[in-house]
Amino acid sequence: MKPQILVGAATSGSGKTTFTMGLLRALKKRGLKVQPFKCGPDYIDTQFHAVAADRDSINLDSWMASRTHIQHIYNLYAEKADVCVTEGVMGLFDGYNRMQGSTAEIAQILQVPVILVVNARSSAYSVAPLLYGYKHFRPSIKIAGVVFNQVSSAAHFGYLKDACKDAGLECLGYLPQTEGLRMPSRHLGLTLTAKRQMDEVIERTSQLVEQYVDIDKLSSLCTRIFPCQYTLPYTSEVGVESMHRPSAKLRIAVARDAAFNFTYRENLDRLSELGKITYFSPVYGSDLPEADLVYLPGGYPELFARQLHRRKRMMEQLREYAEAGGKLLAECGGMMFLSRSLTVRQGGTAYEMAGIFPIDCTMVDAKLHLGYRQTVYQGLSLKGHEFHYSSVVCPDVIPSVARLRNAKGNEVNTPLYRYRNVIAGYTHWYWGETDILKLWE
């Protein structure tokens, strides 16, 4: 038995990330080993979690991964923890297809209770029917209690407590309306300054959680049997595809710095099964490590375009590696680093990049491109997520080697490029239960 908490929300923007950060830190300050998780494909909130709990956060995504795999990695990472805290995504029941892919589906898969965060800024007793609806809409989703956000006064909280009582839900406390609790911009990069700002906000939030939320009652209501039970259908004994292991351990180079940090922990763990990972920094480093496989994840290259432009030695080594047939996977920001140039602003410099692909990337007229992506390439079925504001100038200058589709199977114009053994595109792939080496067969 251990507390297993899933923080959901009535709607997006309710404050679940803020509350989750504060709760993670408050539990950590009690001397507990806290394991954070994140519903969905987000690779930014997981970095917030790591700052708050001092432990890597694990993605649980019911579209990108099978039910068995989700249960397997939840049990695996939670085993040594005293308490598990999972942050939801969007509103509780919001998925790519009704409830599919939602926070509620993860709660169902893991059989863990939900703490519902409700923004009460412009409401009082009227939240009662909303709470009643959330409790009864899907009775299999257990809502253990409610935490209110943006509460203006003790009197305001009194109305909200009455609403909880009449809706039949436990009221566990609130966060008051407070200035200065806004998280640093999600588009700051994982710089030391941003991490320090983030840590300060998390610490202040944790103090409010300790003062206004009944953490003991919350933990008690969310204590459940561990590990979670596997449910049919099984995909395999451990929820992962057997990975072809090369005869010799591979040397794997992974970019990791303030510009390249959009990674899934489970992807890195799978790579570590193939050999030794050496991390390197395209922004601050000078050499590409000796490698049999190079991974350039996404991130914020546009914030470091000038520094990257100056890494002539690193870019030359990447070109030599590519020409020699080296295996390289680049995602989103990693792909941008392999383009000919990166333009950050209208009328600004087109910073020369590595030039492995004859494409140019720009942040001018930036528009959000967002959504799940899937494809079959080299006989390998891949699922992932696309999230970026940049675009490729003249995207048809080289053809895509695969057709990508969204979660509903509709074709999208997101490309997948290949030059020799360099494979790149805007999609952040999840290969927690996939043999990624099949890309190069």
Short mmCIF file of C-alpha atoms in Angstrom, two decimals:
data_model
loop_
_atom_site.label_atom_id
_atom_site.label_comp_id
_atom_site.label_asym_id
_atom_site.label_seq_id
_atom_site.Cartn_x
_atom_site.Cartn_y
_atom_site.Cartn_z
CA MET A 1 0.00 0.00 0.00
CA LYS A 2 1.19 3.51 -0.79
CA PRO A 3 -0.35 6.88 -1.66
CA GLN A 4 -0.95 7.09 -5.41
CA ILE A 5 -2.28 10.48 -6.44
CA LEU A 6 -3.48 11.55 -9.87
CA VAL A 7 -3.99 15.31 -10.18
CA GLY A 8 -6.75 16.01 -12.69
CA ALA A 9 -8.61 19.19 -13.54
CA ALA A 10 -12.08 20.24 -14.52
CA THR A 11 -10.66 22.23 -17.43
CA SER A 12 -7.32 23.28 -18.84
CA GLY A 13 -5.96 26.30 -17.04
CA SER A 14 -7.36 25.23 -13.68
CA GLY A 15 -3.93 25.23 -12.02
CA LYS A 16 -3.11 21.52 -11.91
CA THR A 17 0.54 22.06 -12.87
CA THR A 18 1.00 24.70 -10.16
CA PHE A 19 -0.68 22.50 -7.55
CA THR A 20 1.27 19.42 -8.67
CA MET A 21 4.58 21.29 -8.33
CA GLY A 22 3.69 22.45 -4.84
CA LEU A 23 2.49 19.02 -3.75
CA LEU A 24 5.60 17.28 -5.10
CA ARG A 25 7.87 19.65 -3.17
CA ALA A 26 5.76 19.54 0.01
CA LEU A 27 5.90 15.74 0.05
CA LYS A 28 9.64 15.78 -0.66
CA LYS A 29 10.21 18.16 2.27
CA ARG A 30 8.59 15.54 4.48
CA GLY A 31 11.48 13.25 3.67
CA LEU A 32 9.47 11.07 1.27
CA LYS A 33 10.74 9.61 -1.99
CA VAL A 34 8.26 11.04 -4.47
CA GLN A 35 7.94 9.57 -7.97
CA PRO A 36 6.34 11.98 -10.46
CA PHE A 37 4.52 10.93 -13.61
CA LYS A 38 2.88 12.92 -16.41
CA CYS A 39 -0.18 11.92 -18.42
CA GLY A 40 0.25 12.49 -22.13
CA PRO A 41 3.21 13.33 -24.34
CA ASP A 42 4.41 16.56 -22.68
CA TYR A 43 8.21 16.85 -22.38
CA ILE A 44 8.25 20.24 -20.59
CA ASP A 45 6.10 19.60 -17.50
CA THR A 46 8.26 16.54 -16.79
CA GLN A 47 11.24 18.89 -16.45
CA PHE A 48 9.26 20.96 -13.93
CA HIS A 49 8.51 17.78 -12.01
CA ALA A 50 12.19 16.86 -11.85
CA VAL A 51 13.00 20.25 -10.29
CA ALA A 52 10.19 19.88 -7.74
CA ALA A 53 10.77 16.26 -6.72
CA ASP A 54 14.44 15.75 -7.62
CA ARG A 55 13.48 12.61 -9.54
CA ASP A 56 12.91 12.08 -13.27
CA SER A 57 9.26 12.23 -14.28
CA ILE A 58 7.83 9.46 -16.47
CA ASN A 59 5.32 9.92 -19.30
CA LEU A 60 2.19 7.76 -19.30
CA ASP A 61 0.46 8.08 -22.65
CA SER A 62 -2.34 5.72 -23.62
CA TRP A 63 -2.12 6.59 -27.32
CA MET A 64 1.63 6.22 -27.77
CA ALA A 65 1.91 3.15 -25.51
CA SER A 66 -0.07 0.00 -24.78
CA ARG A 67 -2.05 -0.54 -21.60
CA THR A 68 0.36 -3.23 -20.41
CA HIS A 69 3.38 -1.01 -21.05
CA ILE A 70 1.83 1.83 -19.04
CA GLN A 71 1.17 -0.49 -16.13
CA HIS A 72 4.67 -1.95 -16.42
CA ILE A 73 6.57 1.34 -16.36
CA TYR A 74 4.32 2.75 -13.62
CA ASN A 75 5.14 -0.22 -11.40
CA LEU A 76 8.80 -0.16 -12.38
CA TYR A 77 9.50 3.48 -11.55
CA ALA A 78 7.16 3.64 -8.55
CA GLU A 79 8.53 0.56 -6.84
CA LYS A 80 11.19 2.38 -4.80
CA ALA A 81 9.05 5.44 -4.08
CA ASP A 82 7.07 6.22 -0.94
CA VAL A 83 4.40 8.12 -2.84
CA CYS A 84 3.43 8.53 -6.52
CA VAL A 85 2.06 11.76 -7.99
CA THR A 86 0.78 11.81 -11.56
CA GLU A 87 -0.14 15.08 -13.24
CA GLY A 88 -2.98 14.90 -15.73
CA VAL A 89 -3.34 16.60 -19.08
CA MET A 90 -6.03 19.11 -20.14
CA GLY A 91 -9.46 18.52 -18.59
CA LEU A 92 -10.04 15.17 -16.89
CA PHE A 93 -11.98 13.56 -19.75
CA ASP A 94 -10.31 15.36 -22.69
CA GLY A 95 -8.75 12.86 -25.09
CA TYR A 96 -7.97 12.62 -28.78
CA ASN A 97 -11.23 10.70 -29.24
CA ARG A 98 -13.71 11.38 -26.46
CA MET A 99 -12.11 9.82 -23.36
CA GLN A 100 -9.40 7.91 -25.25
CA GLY A 101 -5.99 9.35 -24.43
CA SER A 102 -7.33 11.31 -21.46
CA THR A 103 -6.28 11.64 -17.84
CA ALA A 104 -9.38 9.66 -16.92
CA GLU A 105 -8.22 6.75 -19.08
CA ILE A 106 -4.87 6.67 -17.26
CA ALA A 107 -6.73 6.67 -13.93
CA GLN A 108 -8.74 3.72 -15.21
CA ILE A 109 -5.69 1.80 -16.47
CA LEU A 110 -3.80 2.24 -13.19
CA GLN A 111 -6.86 2.18 -10.91
CA VAL A 112 -5.64 5.23 -9.02
CA PRO A 113 -7.87 7.95 -7.50
CA VAL A 114 -8.13 11.48 -8.83
CA ILE A 115 -7.70 14.74 -6.96
CA LEU A 116 -9.74 17.24 -8.98
CA VAL A 117 -8.36 20.79 -9.21
CA VAL A 118 -11.05 23.39 -9.87
CA ASN A 119 -10.48 27.05 -10.71
CA ALA A 120 -12.92 28.88 -8.44
CA ARG A 121 -11.94 32.42 -9.41
CA SER A 122 -15.35 33.34 -10.82
CA SER A 123 -17.63 30.90 -9.05
CA ALA A 124 -18.82 29.82 -5.62
CA TYR A 125 -21.63 27.40 -4.76
CA SER A 126 -22.35 27.00 -8.48
CA VAL A 127 -19.45 24.53 -8.68
CA ALA A 128 -21.73 21.99 -6.93
CA PRO A 129 -23.45 20.66 -10.09
CA LEU A 130 -20.08 20.65 -11.90
CA LEU A 131 -18.59 18.50 -9.13
CA TYR A 132 -21.63 16.26 -9.06
CA GLY A 133 -21.30 15.72 -12.80
CA TYR A 134 -17.61 14.84 -12.58
CA LYS A 135 -18.31 12.37 -9.80
CA HIS A 136 -21.13 10.56 -11.60
CA PHE A 137 -20.21 10.87 -15.30
CA ARG A 138 -17.91 7.81 -15.16
CA PRO A 139 -18.35 6.07 -11.80
CA SER A 140 -15.35 3.84 -12.54
CA ILE A 141 -13.14 6.96 -12.25
CA LYS A 142 -12.75 7.45 -8.52
CA ILE A 143 -12.54 11.12 -7.51
CA ALA A 144 -11.04 11.10 -4.03
CA GLY A 145 -11.36 14.80 -3.36
CA VAL A 146 -11.24 18.37 -4.60
CA VAL A 147 -8.69 21.18 -4.30
CA PHE A 148 -9.78 24.66 -5.34
CA ASN A 149 -7.52 27.22 -6.96
CA GLN A 150 -7.75 31.03 -7.07
CA VAL A 151 -9.78 31.30 -3.84
CA SER A 152 -10.17 34.92 -2.74
CA SER A 153 -11.04 34.58 0.95
CA ALA A 154 -12.08 32.29 3.77
CA ALA A 155 -15.70 33.22 3.07
CA HIS A 156 -15.29 32.26 -0.58
CA PHE A 157 -13.84 28.92 0.51
CA GLY A 158 -16.85 28.40 2.77
CA TYR A 159 -19.21 28.42 -0.24
CA LEU A 160 -16.93 25.97 -2.04
CA LYS A 161 -16.86 23.59 0.93
CA ASP A 162 -20.66 23.62 0.97
CA ALA A 163 -20.66 22.79 -2.74
CA CYS A 164 -18.35 19.82 -2.14
CA LYS A 165 -20.50 18.53 0.69
CA ASP A 166 -23.70 18.70 -1.34
CA ALA A 167 -22.01 17.10 -4.38
CA GLY A 168 -20.77 14.24 -2.21
CA LEU A 169 -17.02 14.91 -2.57
CA GLU A 170 -14.28 15.54 -0.03
CA CYS A 171 -12.95 19.09 0.10
CA LEU A 172 -9.20 18.93 0.70
CA GLY A 173 -8.31 22.61 0.67
CA TYR A 174 -7.36 25.37 -1.70
CA LEU A 175 -4.70 27.67 -3.11
CA PRO A 176 -5.41 31.36 -2.54
CA GLN A 177 -5.22 34.03 -5.21
CA THR A 178 -1.54 34.92 -5.07
CA GLU A 179 0.68 37.06 -7.24
CA GLY A 180 4.00 35.66 -8.38
CA LEU A 181 3.05 31.99 -8.65
CA ARG A 182 3.25 31.92 -12.42
CA MET A 183 5.67 29.32 -13.76
CA PRO A 184 8.49 30.61 -15.99
CA SER A 185 7.61 30.61 -19.67
CA ARG A 186 7.59 27.16 -21.22
CA HIS A 187 9.70 28.69 -23.98
CA LEU A 188 12.70 29.75 -21.88
CA GLY A 189 14.81 26.64 -22.29
CA LEU A 190 16.26 24.66 -19.40
CA THR A 191 18.81 27.32 -18.50
CA LEU A 192 20.20 27.71 -14.98
CA THR A 193 18.31 31.00 -14.66
CA ALA A 194 15.00 29.41 -15.66
CA LYS A 195 15.56 26.48 -13.29
CA ARG A 196 16.33 28.88 -10.44
CA GLN A 197 13.17 30.91 -11.14
CA MET A 198 11.17 27.69 -11.37
CA ASP A 199 12.58 26.45 -8.07
CA GLU A 200 11.60 29.68 -6.32
CA VAL A 201 8.02 29.47 -7.57
CA ILE A 202 7.78 25.79 -6.62
CA GLU A 203 9.05 26.54 -3.12
CA ARG A 204 6.49 29.33 -2.59
CA THR A 205 3.72 27.11 -3.93
CA SER A 206 4.73 24.25 -1.64
CA GLN A 207 4.39 26.57 1.35
CA LEU A 208 0.83 27.42 0.28
CA VAL A 209 0.00 23.74 -0.19
CA GLU A 210 1.33 22.99 3.29
CA GLN A 211 -0.71 25.84 4.76
CA TYR A 212 -4.04 25.48 2.94
CA VAL A 213 -4.32 21.83 1.81
CA ASP A 214 -4.84 18.82 4.10
CA ILE A 215 -1.94 16.73 2.77
CA ASP A 216 -2.42 13.97 5.35
CA LYS A 217 -6.06 13.50 4.44
CA LEU A 218 -5.25 13.69 0.72
CA SER A 219 -2.58 10.99 1.08
CA SER A 220 -4.86 8.77 3.14
CA LEU A 221 -7.72 9.00 0.63
CA CYS A 222 -5.32 8.10 -2.21
CA THR A 223 -3.58 5.15 -0.54
CA ARG A 224 -4.02 2.08 -2.73
CA ILE A 225 -2.57 -1.40 -3.21
CA PHE A 226 0.75 -1.42 -5.03
CA PRO A 227 1.79 -2.61 -7.58
CA CYS A 228 -1.15 -1.92 -9.86
CA GLN A 229 -2.63 -5.05 -11.39
CA TYR A 230 -2.06 -5.94 -15.03
CA THR A 231 -5.23 -6.22 -17.06
CA LEU A 232 -5.94 -8.03 -20.30
CA PRO A 233 -5.06 -7.94 -23.08
CA TYR A 234 -1.36 -8.38 -22.41
CA THR A 235 1.07 -7.17 -25.07
CA SER A 236 3.97 -9.10 -23.53
CA GLU A 237 5.23 -10.12 -20.13
CA VAL A 238 6.83 -6.73 -19.52
CA GLY A 239 4.91 -4.62 -21.99
CA VAL A 240 7.81 -4.08 -24.39
CA GLU A 241 8.84 -5.50 -27.73
CA SER A 242 12.00 -7.57 -27.59
CA MET A 243 14.79 -5.32 -28.81
CA HIS A 244 17.36 -6.76 -31.18
CA ARG A 245 20.63 -6.54 -29.29
CA PRO A 246 23.77 -6.05 -31.36
CA SER A 247 26.63 -8.47 -30.73
CA ALA A 248 28.75 -5.64 -29.32
CA LYS A 249 27.62 -2.84 -27.01
CA LEU A 250 26.89 0.30 -28.98
CA ARG A 251 28.42 3.68 -28.30
CA ILE A 252 25.46 6.07 -28.14
CA ALA A 253 25.82 9.86 -28.15
CA VAL A 254 22.80 11.86 -26.91
CA ALA A 255 22.61 15.67 -27.09
CA ARG A 256 21.54 17.16 -23.77
CA ASP A 257 21.75 20.82 -22.82
CA ALA A 258 19.54 23.92 -22.61
CA ALA A 259 18.80 23.74 -26.35
CA PHE A 260 18.17 19.99 -26.65
CA ASN A 261 16.21 18.44 -23.79
CA PHE A 262 12.83 17.18 -25.04
CA THR A 263 13.32 13.53 -24.17
CA TYR A 264 11.22 10.70 -22.79
CA ARG A 265 12.96 8.92 -19.92
CA GLU A 266 11.80 5.54 -21.18
CA ASN A 267 13.42 6.21 -24.59
CA LEU A 268 16.75 6.83 -22.90
CA ASP A 269 16.38 3.70 -20.79
CA ARG A 270 15.78 1.66 -23.92
CA LEU A 271 18.88 3.13 -25.54
CA SER A 272 20.91 2.30 -22.46
CA GLU A 273 20.03 -1.37 -23.00
CA LEU A 274 21.94 -1.22 -26.28
CA GLY A 275 25.17 0.18 -24.90
CA LYS A 276 26.76 3.11 -23.13
CA ILE A 277 25.21 6.56 -23.47
CA THR A 278 27.52 9.55 -23.59
CA TYR A 279 25.80 12.92 -23.27
CA PHE A 280 27.18 15.90 -25.14
CA SER A 281 26.29 19.56 -25.58
CA PRO A 282 25.99 21.10 -29.06
CA VAL A 283 25.66 24.53 -27.40
CA TYR A 284 28.61 24.43 -25.03
CA GLY A 285 30.69 21.45 -26.19
CA SER A 286 33.28 21.25 -28.94
CA ASP A 287 33.36 17.61 -30.05
CA LEU A 288 30.95 14.91 -31.10
CA PRO A 289 31.69 11.78 -29.04
CA GLU A 290 32.78 8.61 -30.81
CA ALA A 291 29.48 6.91 -31.54
CA ASP A 292 27.66 4.14 -33.38
CA LEU A 293 24.35 5.97 -32.89
CA VAL A 294 23.66 9.68 -32.36
CA TYR A 295 20.40 11.07 -31.00
CA LEU A 296 19.53 14.77 -31.34
CA PRO A 297 16.27 15.35 -29.45
CA GLY A 298 14.09 18.41 -29.70
CA GLY A 299 14.28 21.54 -27.62
CA TYR A 300 14.94 25.23 -28.17
CA PRO A 301 17.67 25.67 -30.81
CA GLU A 302 16.11 29.00 -31.83
CA LEU A 303 17.07 30.45 -28.42
CA PHE A 304 20.67 29.43 -28.96
CA ALA A 305 20.98 29.92 -32.72
CA ARG A 306 24.01 32.21 -32.44
CA GLN A 307 25.90 29.83 -30.14
CA LEU A 308 25.07 26.83 -32.33
CA HIS A 309 26.17 28.75 -35.42
CA ARG A 310 29.60 29.18 -33.84
CA ARG A 311 30.07 25.45 -33.24
CA LYS A 312 31.77 24.92 -36.62
CA ARG A 313 33.79 21.98 -35.36
CA MET A 314 30.72 20.19 -34.00
CA MET A 315 28.79 20.74 -37.25
CA GLU A 316 31.70 19.53 -39.35
CA GLN A 317 31.93 16.37 -37.24
CA LEU A 318 28.20 15.77 -37.70
CA ARG A 319 28.59 16.12 -41.48
CA GLU A 320 31.54 13.71 -41.50
CA TYR A 321 29.60 11.26 -39.34
CA ALA A 322 26.62 11.44 -41.72
CA GLU A 323 28.76 11.00 -44.86
CA ALA A 324 30.42 7.97 -43.28
CA GLY A 325 27.00 6.30 -42.91
CA GLY A 326 26.63 6.89 -39.18
CA LYS A 327 23.19 6.26 -37.69
CA LEU A 328 21.60 9.50 -36.49
CA LEU A 329 18.06 10.27 -35.33
CA ALA A 330 17.06 13.94 -35.04
CA GLU A 331 13.73 15.20 -33.76
CA CYS A 332 12.27 18.70 -34.20
CA GLY A 333 14.96 20.99 -32.75
CA GLY A 334 17.53 18.35 -33.59
CA MET A 335 16.36 18.41 -37.20
CA MET A 336 16.61 22.21 -37.23
CA PHE A 337 20.27 21.91 -36.19
CA LEU A 338 20.85 19.68 -39.22
CA SER A 339 19.23 22.15 -41.65
CA ARG A 340 21.12 24.68 -43.78
CA SER A 341 20.00 27.69 -41.76
CA LEU A 342 17.81 28.87 -38.91
CA THR A 343 16.12 32.30 -38.97
CA VAL A 344 14.84 33.44 -35.60
CA ARG A 345 13.08 36.73 -36.42
CA GLN A 346 11.80 38.78 -39.34
CA GLY A 347 14.73 40.54 -40.98
CA GLY A 348 17.16 38.76 -38.70
CA THR A 349 20.23 36.70 -39.50
CA ALA A 350 19.81 33.33 -41.15
CA TYR A 351 22.23 31.44 -38.93
CA GLU A 352 24.12 28.72 -40.76
CA MET A 353 23.52 25.25 -39.31
CA ALA A 354 25.07 21.86 -40.06
CA GLY A 355 23.60 21.63 -43.58
CA ILE A 356 23.05 17.89 -43.70
CA PHE A 357 19.56 18.46 -45.11
CA PRO A 358 18.94 21.03 -47.91
CA ILE A 359 16.18 22.76 -45.95
CA ASP A 360 15.95 26.09 -44.15
CA CYS A 361 14.04 26.56 -40.90
CA THR A 362 12.42 29.76 -39.67
CA MET A 363 10.55 31.14 -36.68
CA VAL A 364 9.09 33.96 -38.78
CA ASP A 365 5.25 33.89 -38.83
CA ALA A 366 5.45 31.20 -36.16
CA LYS A 367 2.35 29.04 -35.84
CA LEU A 368 1.73 26.16 -33.47
CA HIS A 369 1.82 22.70 -35.03
CA LEU A 370 0.48 20.23 -32.51
CA GLY A 371 -0.82 16.69 -32.31
CA TYR A 372 -0.16 12.97 -32.21
CA ARG A 373 1.59 11.43 -35.19
CA GLN A 374 1.98 7.87 -36.45
CA THR A 375 3.67 6.21 -39.38
CA VAL A 376 5.05 2.93 -40.65
CA TYR A 377 8.60 3.12 -41.94
CA GLN A 378 10.93 0.23 -42.78
CA GLY A 379 8.17 -2.04 -41.48
CA LEU A 380 8.39 -0.35 -38.09
CA SER A 381 5.25 1.15 -36.59
CA LEU A 382 6.04 4.43 -34.84
CA LYS A 383 3.94 6.74 -32.70
CA GLY A 384 4.89 10.14 -31.39
CA HIS A 385 3.94 13.75 -30.84
CA GLU A 386 4.50 16.97 -32.77
CA PHE A 387 4.82 20.33 -31.01
CA HIS A 388 6.62 23.26 -32.61
CA TYR A 389 6.26 26.83 -33.84
CA SER A 390 8.97 26.82 -36.49
CA SER A 391 8.44 25.85 -40.11
CA VAL A 392 10.50 24.58 -43.04
CA VAL A 393 10.97 26.96 -45.96
CA CYS A 394 10.17 25.15 -49.23
CA PRO A 395 9.40 21.86 -47.46
CA ASP A 396 9.08 19.95 -50.76
CA VAL A 397 12.72 20.51 -51.72
CA ILE A 398 13.37 16.94 -50.55
CA PRO A 399 10.60 14.33 -50.37
CA SER A 400 9.35 12.78 -47.18
CA VAL A 401 10.25 9.09 -46.95
CA ALA A 402 7.03 8.24 -45.11
CA ARG A 403 3.44 9.39 -44.81
CA LEU A 404 2.44 10.53 -41.36
CA ARG A 405 -1.07 10.45 -39.94
CA ASN A 406 -2.72 11.89 -36.86
CA ALA A 407 -4.38 9.95 -34.04
CA LYS A 408 -7.58 9.53 -36.09
CA GLY A 409 -5.72 8.19 -39.11
CA ASN A 410 -5.95 11.31 -41.25
CA GLU A 411 -2.87 12.14 -43.29
CA VAL A 412 -0.87 15.21 -42.23
CA ASN A 413 1.88 17.07 -44.05
CA THR A 414 4.55 16.48 -41.40
CA PRO A 415 7.65 15.14 -43.21
CA LEU A 416 10.14 12.45 -42.30
CA TYR A 417 13.48 13.08 -43.99
CA ARG A 418 16.35 10.71 -44.67
CA TYR A 419 19.88 11.23 -45.97
CA ARG A 420 22.06 8.10 -45.87
CA ASN A 421 21.51 6.88 -42.28
CA VAL A 422 20.37 10.24 -40.93
CA ILE A 423 16.64 10.23 -40.15
CA ALA A 424 14.96 13.45 -39.07
CA GLY A 425 11.59 15.14 -38.74
CA TYR A 426 9.41 17.27 -36.52
CA THR A 427 7.91 14.34 -34.59
CA HIS A 428 9.14 13.34 -31.14
CA TRP A 429 8.89 9.54 -31.33
CA TYR A 430 8.19 7.26 -28.37
CA TRP A 431 10.00 3.94 -28.53
CA GLY A 432 9.55 2.68 -24.98
CA GLU A 433 8.16 -0.58 -26.37
CA THR A 434 9.65 -0.47 -29.87
CA ASP A 435 12.92 -1.69 -31.37
CA ILE A 436 14.18 1.66 -32.65
CA LEU A 437 17.17 0.03 -34.39
CA LYS A 438 14.80 -1.32 -37.04
CA LEU A 439 14.74 2.20 -38.50
CA TRP A 440 18.11 1.47 -40.09
CA GLU A 441 17.52 -2.10 -41.29
#
